[in-house]
């Protein structure tokens, strides 16, 4: 089913006789979907409001992400949360939609400084599992009516409702950017260096480490953005901070863009066989947790707070990690790995709350049934 209006979408859901697979462009589909019918939102598309002076954009959920980014560029603005393009990692095609971005709370390297997708979502319209159209939030930051519900829908993967319209806060593009590259660090040394940089007054907007970077050698990446004079000063101060290391400063805009896209989209493990796990953890725990994984390839983002791991088919990352302060999500699974739950099991109290929320918003249990189990 591919409704062209919100009213048609509501009718599709209210009349549904069984589970529905909710998707936008189909580029971010993960986990098990127990549904024979797919409900696409790509027909509900278009930018309905863009006020550059107010840093506000309103778009229908099926609007391609590329269309939104193209509209922002002439005004020298961006989506600060740096949404990922997971097509290379998941082997999907098509165009990512803004609804899919918000539903998955897709947030890239800049999350450590700017915040996540949900932090830039001002308001939504959505259809719940009964076919009822609901509106939540507003179009400006000062309007916080129902703001927590807006955040709740961000990252719900379509299990609480189907988004139809989204209000977003935009951000001006920085004047310039540079990347501090520290070569040859071990994983433990890299996490220590990233934590030190993030704790400095130099406003790091990206902190990542690859044990095997683009050139095959360990590289730690620290991004700085802003006005040219400020960026130059902060870059030199960071160089001094790590004067005992092999440090270089990358200033090429094209190389910077390509390098951080490489991190954002986890290009390191694209097109490689195996299961892909995403581990969120305390940065200080990351090196030990990564060691337990015995992964084929690793990438650290968010200063070590996010680990991307490529593992052998059917590998149980959670069993290897044991009890830890975080969660492991199975992003891409082989046939032998598909038996594991996509999302980390919740503590009993939280699982009860989540179940009651789904029962409230989707009493028939038809929206992306199975994905959160």
Coordinates of C-alpha atoms in Angstrom, one line a residue:
X1 CA 0.0 0.0 0.0
X2 CA 1.3 3.5 -0.9
X3 CA -1.1 6.2 0.4
X4 CA -0.8 9.7 -1.1
X5 CA -2.3 11.6 1.7
X6 CA -2.5 11.5 5.5
X7 CA -6.2 10.6 5.3
X8 CA -5.5 7.7 3.0
X9 CA -2.8 6.5 5.4
X10 CA -5.2 6.7 8.3
X11 CA -7.7 4.6 6.3
X12 CA -5.1 2.0 5.4
X13 CA -4.2 1.5 9.1
X14 CA -7.8 1.6 10.5
X15 CA -9.0 -1.0 8.0
X16 CA -5.9 -3.3 8.2
X17 CA -6.7 -6.9 9.0
X18 CA -3.2 -7.9 9.9
X19 CA 0.3 -6.7 10.6
X20 CA 1.8 -4.0 8.5
X21 CA 5.5 -3.4 7.5
X22 CA 5.9 0.3 7.8
X23 CA 8.7 1.9 5.7
X24 CA 9.7 5.1 3.9
X25 CA 12.3 4.5 1.2
X26 CA 13.2 1.1 2.6
X27 CA 16.9 2.1 3.0
X28 CA 17.0 1.5 6.8
X29 CA 15.0 -1.7 7.3
X30 CA 16.5 -3.9 10.0
X31 CA 15.2 -6.7 12.2
X32 CA 12.4 -9.1 11.8
X33 CA 9.1 -7.8 10.4
X34 CA 6.1 -10.2 10.9
X35 CA 4.0 -8.7 8.2
X36 CA 2.9 -9.7 4.7
X37 CA 1.7 -6.2 3.7
X38 CA 4.1 -3.2 3.3
X39 CA 2.8 0.3 3.9
X40 CA 5.0 2.9 2.2
X41 CA 5.0 6.6 3.1
X42 CA 6.9 7.9 0.1
X43 CA 3.7 9.2 -1.5
X44 CA 3.2 11.6 1.4
X45 CA 6.0 13.9 0.3
X46 CA 7.1 17.6 0.0
X47 CA 8.5 20.5 2.0
X48 CA 5.5 22.4 3.3
X49 CA 7.4 25.2 5.1
X50 CA 11.0 26.4 5.3
X51 CA 11.9 29.6 7.2
X52 CA 15.7 30.0 7.0
X53 CA 15.6 33.0 9.3
X54 CA 13.8 31.0 12.0
X55 CA 16.0 27.9 11.4
X56 CA 12.8 25.9 10.9
X57 CA 11.7 23.3 8.3
X58 CA 8.5 21.3 8.0
X59 CA 8.3 18.4 5.6
X60 CA 6.1 15.4 4.9
X61 CA 7.5 12.2 6.2
X62 CA 8.0 10.7 2.8
X63 CA 10.2 13.6 1.6
X64 CA 13.6 12.3 0.4
X65 CA 16.4 13.3 2.7
X66 CA 18.4 14.4 -0.4
X67 CA 15.6 16.8 -1.3
X68 CA 15.7 18.4 2.2
X69 CA 19.5 18.7 2.1
X70 CA 19.3 20.3 -1.3
X71 CA 16.8 22.9 -0.1
X72 CA 19.0 23.8 2.9
X73 CA 22.3 24.2 1.0
X74 CA 21.5 27.5 -0.9
X75 CA 20.7 29.0 2.5
X76 CA 24.0 27.6 3.9
X77 CA 22.2 25.5 6.4
X78 CA 22.2 21.8 7.4
X79 CA 20.7 19.1 9.6
X80 CA 23.3 19.3 12.4
X81 CA 22.7 15.7 13.6
X82 CA 24.3 14.3 10.4
X83 CA 21.9 11.5 9.5
X84 CA 23.5 8.4 8.2
X85 CA 23.1 6.8 4.8
X86 CA 22.9 3.0 5.6
X87 CA 22.4 1.8 2.1
X88 CA 26.0 0.6 1.7
X89 CA 26.0 -1.1 5.0
X90 CA 22.6 -2.8 4.6
X91 CA 22.8 -3.4 0.9
X92 CA 19.6 -1.5 0.3
X93 CA 18.6 0.8 -2.5
X94 CA 16.2 3.7 -3.0
X95 CA 16.1 7.1 -1.3
X96 CA 16.1 7.7 2.4
X97 CA 13.2 9.7 3.7
X98 CA 13.0 12.2 6.5
X99 CA 10.4 10.0 8.2
X100 CA 12.8 7.1 8.2
X101 CA 15.6 9.3 9.6
X102 CA 13.4 10.4 12.5
X103 CA 11.8 7.0 13.1
X104 CA 15.3 5.5 13.5
X105 CA 16.7 8.5 15.3
X106 CA 19.6 8.4 12.8
X107 CA 22.4 10.5 14.3
X108 CA 26.0 10.7 13.0
X109 CA 29.4 11.7 14.4
X110 CA 28.3 15.2 15.3
X111 CA 25.9 13.8 17.9
X112 CA 28.6 14.2 20.6
X113 CA 28.5 18.0 20.2
X114 CA 25.1 18.9 18.6
X115 CA 22.8 16.2 19.9
X116 CA 20.8 13.5 18.3
X117 CA 18.0 13.6 15.7
X118 CA 15.3 13.7 18.4
X119 CA 16.9 16.9 19.8
X120 CA 16.2 18.7 16.6
X121 CA 12.7 17.3 16.1
X122 CA 10.3 20.1 17.1
X123 CA 7.0 18.5 16.3
X124 CA 5.3 15.7 14.4
X125 CA 2.0 14.5 13.0
X126 CA 1.4 10.8 13.0
X127 CA -1.2 8.1 12.7
X128 CA -1.4 5.6 15.5
X129 CA -2.3 1.9 15.3
X130 CA -6.0 2.6 15.4
X131 CA -5.9 5.0 12.4
X132 CA -6.2 8.1 14.5
X133 CA -4.3 11.2 13.4
X134 CA -2.4 12.9 16.2
X135 CA -0.3 16.1 16.4
X136 CA 2.4 16.7 18.9
X137 CA 4.9 19.5 19.6
X138 CA 5.2 22.6 17.5
X139 CA 7.4 24.5 15.0
X140 CA 9.6 26.5 17.3
X141 CA 11.8 25.4 20.2
X142 CA 9.9 27.5 22.8
X143 CA 6.7 25.5 22.1
X144 CA 7.3 22.4 24.2
X145 CA 3.8 21.1 24.5
X146 CA 4.0 17.3 24.3
X147 CA 7.7 17.6 23.6
X148 CA 8.6 14.3 25.3
X149 CA 6.2 12.4 23.0
X150 CA 8.1 13.9 20.0
X151 CA 11.2 12.5 21.5
X152 CA 9.5 9.1 22.1
X153 CA 8.6 8.7 18.5
X154 CA 12.2 9.4 17.4
X155 CA 13.8 6.0 17.5
X156 CA 10.5 4.0 17.8
X157 CA 11.1 2.4 14.4
X158 CA 7.4 2.8 13.4
X159 CA 6.2 0.7 16.3
X160 CA 4.2 3.5 18.0
X161 CA 2.8 5.3 15.0
X162 CA 3.4 6.2 11.3
X163 CA 4.9 9.7 10.9
X164 CA 3.2 11.9 8.3
X165 CA 4.8 15.4 9.0
X166 CA 7.9 16.5 10.8
X167 CA 9.1 19.9 12.0
X168 CA 12.9 20.2 12.3
X169 CA 15.3 22.8 13.6
X170 CA 18.1 23.5 11.2
X171 CA 21.6 24.9 11.8
X172 CA 23.9 27.3 9.8
X173 CA 26.8 25.8 8.0
X174 CA 30.2 26.6 9.6
X175 CA 32.6 28.9 7.9
X176 CA 35.3 26.3 7.8
X177 CA 36.4 23.0 9.3
X178 CA 39.6 21.0 9.9
X179 CA 40.4 17.5 11.2
X180 CA 43.2 16.6 13.5
X181 CA 44.6 13.2 12.6
X182 CA 46.6 11.3 15.2
X183 CA 48.3 8.2 13.7
X184 CA 49.3 4.9 15.2
X185 CA 47.4 4.9 18.5
X186 CA 46.1 1.7 20.1
X187 CA 42.4 1.5 20.8
X188 CA 43.0 2.3 24.5
X189 CA 45.3 5.2 23.6
X190 CA 42.8 6.5 21.1
X191 CA 39.9 6.5 23.5
X192 CA 42.0 8.3 26.1
X193 CA 43.1 10.9 23.5
X194 CA 39.5 11.4 22.3
X195 CA 38.2 11.8 25.9
X196 CA 41.0 14.3 26.5
X197 CA 40.1 16.3 23.4
X198 CA 36.4 16.2 24.2
X199 CA 37.1 17.5 27.7
X200 CA 39.1 20.4 26.4
X201 CA 37.6 23.8 25.6
X202 CA 38.2 23.4 21.9
X203 CA 34.7 22.2 20.9
X204 CA 35.2 19.0 19.1
X205 CA 32.3 18.1 16.7
X206 CA 33.6 14.6 15.7
X207 CA 35.8 12.1 17.5
X208 CA 36.4 8.7 15.8
X209 CA 39.0 6.0 15.7
X210 CA 39.7 3.2 13.3
X211 CA 42.2 0.5 14.1
X212 CA 42.5 0.2 10.3
X213 CA 41.8 3.5 8.6
X214 CA 41.4 4.3 5.0
X215 CA 45.1 3.7 4.4
X216 CA 45.1 0.6 6.5
X217 CA 46.8 2.1 9.6
X218 CA 45.3 3.2 12.9
X219 CA 44.0 6.7 12.8
X220 CA 42.2 8.9 15.3
X221 CA 40.1 11.7 13.9
X222 CA 39.1 14.9 15.7
X223 CA 36.9 17.4 13.9
X224 CA 36.7 21.2 14.6
X225 CA 34.2 23.5 12.9
X226 CA 33.4 27.2 13.1
X227 CA 34.8 30.6 12.2
X228 CA 38.2 30.4 10.4
X229 CA 40.2 32.3 13.0
X230 CA 38.7 30.2 15.9
X231 CA 39.2 26.9 14.0
X232 CA 42.9 27.7 13.3
X233 CA 43.5 28.6 16.9
X234 CA 41.9 25.5 18.3
X235 CA 43.6 23.2 15.7
X236 CA 47.0 24.6 16.8
X237 CA 46.2 24.1 20.5
X238 CA 45.1 20.5 19.9
X239 CA 48.4 19.9 18.0
X240 CA 50.2 21.2 21.0
X241 CA 48.1 19.0 23.3
X242 CA 49.2 15.9 21.4
X243 CA 52.7 17.1 20.6
X244 CA 54.2 13.7 21.6
X245 CA 52.1 12.0 19.0
X246 CA 52.2 11.7 15.2
X247 CA 49.8 14.5 14.4
X248 CA 48.6 16.0 11.1
X249 CA 46.0 18.6 10.3
X250 CA 43.6 18.0 7.3
X251 CA 42.2 21.1 5.8
X252 CA 40.9 20.0 2.4
X253 CA 37.1 20.4 2.3
X254 CA 36.7 17.5 0.0
X255 CA 38.9 15.2 2.0
X256 CA 37.1 16.3 5.2
X257 CA 33.7 15.6 3.7
X258 CA 34.8 12.2 2.4
X259 CA 36.5 11.2 5.6
X260 CA 33.6 11.9 7.9
X261 CA 31.1 10.4 5.4
X262 CA 33.4 7.3 5.7
X263 CA 32.9 7.3 9.5
X264 CA 29.2 8.3 9.4
X265 CA 28.2 5.6 7.0
X266 CA 30.5 2.9 8.4
X267 CA 32.2 2.4 5.0
X268 CA 34.9 0.3 6.7
X269 CA 32.6 -2.7 6.9
X270 CA 30.4 -2.2 3.9
X271 CA 30.4 -5.0 1.3
X272 CA 32.1 -7.4 3.8
X273 CA 30.4 -10.6 4.8
X274 CA 29.3 -11.1 8.3
X275 CA 27.0 -9.7 10.9
X276 CA 27.1 -6.0 11.9
X277 CA 26.6 -5.0 15.5
X278 CA 26.3 -1.5 17.0
X279 CA 27.3 -1.2 20.6
X280 CA 26.5 1.8 22.7
X281 CA 28.7 2.1 25.9
X282 CA 30.7 4.2 28.2
X283 CA 33.7 5.4 26.2
X284 CA 36.1 4.3 29.0
X285 CA 34.7 0.7 28.6
X286 CA 35.0 0.6 24.9
X287 CA 38.5 -0.9 24.4
X288 CA 37.8 -3.8 26.8
X289 CA 34.4 -4.4 25.2
X290 CA 35.9 -4.4 21.8
X291 CA 38.5 -6.9 22.9
X292 CA 35.7 -9.2 24.1
X293 CA 33.9 -9.1 20.7
X294 CA 36.8 -10.6 18.8
X295 CA 35.5 -8.8 15.8
X296 CA 36.8 -8.9 12.2
X297 CA 36.7 -5.1 11.9
X298 CA 36.0 -2.3 14.3
X299 CA 35.1 1.4 14.2
X300 CA 34.8 3.7 17.2
X301 CA 32.6 6.9 17.0
X302 CA 31.3 9.4 19.5
X303 CA 34.6 9.4 21.3
X304 CA 34.4 5.7 22.0
X305 CA 30.8 5.7 23.1
X306 CA 29.7 3.9 19.9
X307 CA 31.4 0.8 18.5
X308 CA 30.6 -0.6 15.1
X309 CA 31.7 -4.3 14.9
X310 CA 31.8 -6.7 12.0
X311 CA 31.6 -10.3 13.3
X312 CA 31.4 -13.8 11.9
X313 CA 28.0 -15.0 10.7
X314 CA 25.9 -16.2 13.6
X315 CA 28.1 -14.6 16.3
X316 CA 26.3 -13.5 19.4
X317 CA 27.9 -10.2 20.4
X318 CA 25.8 -10.0 23.6
X319 CA 27.1 -13.3 24.9
X320 CA 30.6 -12.2 24.3
X321 CA 30.1 -8.8 25.9
X322 CA 28.4 -10.2 29.0
X323 CA 26.8 -7.7 31.4
X324 CA 27.9 -4.2 30.6
X325 CA 26.5 -0.6 30.9
X326 CA 25.1 -0.2 27.4
X327 CA 23.3 -2.0 24.7
X328 CA 24.1 -4.0 21.5
X329 CA 21.9 -3.8 18.4
X330 CA 22.1 -6.3 15.6
X331 CA 22.0 -4.0 12.5
X332 CA 22.7 -6.5 9.8
X333 CA 22.2 -10.2 10.2
X334 CA 23.0 -13.2 8.1
X335 CA 20.6 -16.1 8.0
X336 CA 22.4 -17.8 10.9
X337 CA 22.5 -14.6 12.9
X338 CA 18.8 -13.7 12.3
X339 CA 17.7 -15.7 15.3
X340 CA 19.0 -13.1 17.8
X341 CA 16.8 -10.2 18.8
X342 CA 17.5 -7.0 16.9
X343 CA 17.5 -4.8 20.0
X344 CA 19.1 -5.3 23.3
X345 CA 16.8 -6.9 25.9
X346 CA 15.4 -4.3 28.2
X347 CA 15.4 -4.5 32.0
X348 CA 12.1 -5.9 33.3
X349 CA 10.6 -2.5 34.5
X350 CA 11.5 -0.8 31.2
X351 CA 10.2 -3.7 29.2
X352 CA 6.9 -3.5 31.0
X353 CA 6.7 0.2 30.3
X354 CA 7.6 -0.3 26.6
X355 CA 4.9 -3.0 26.2
X356 CA 2.3 -0.7 27.8
X357 CA 3.2 2.2 25.5
X358 CA 2.9 -0.1 22.4
X359 CA -0.4 -1.4 23.6
X360 CA -1.6 2.2 24.1
X361 CA -0.5 3.5 20.7
X362 CA -1.0 0.3 18.7
X363 CA -3.6 -1.9 20.5
X364 CA -4.0 -4.2 17.5
X365 CA -0.2 -4.9 17.4
X366 CA 0.0 -4.2 13.7
X367 CA 2.7 -1.6 13.3
X368 CA 6.1 -3.2 12.5
X369 CA 5.1 -6.1 14.7
X370 CA 8.1 -8.1 15.9
X371 CA 10.8 -5.5 15.3
X372 CA 11.1 -4.4 19.0
X373 CA 10.8 -8.0 20.3

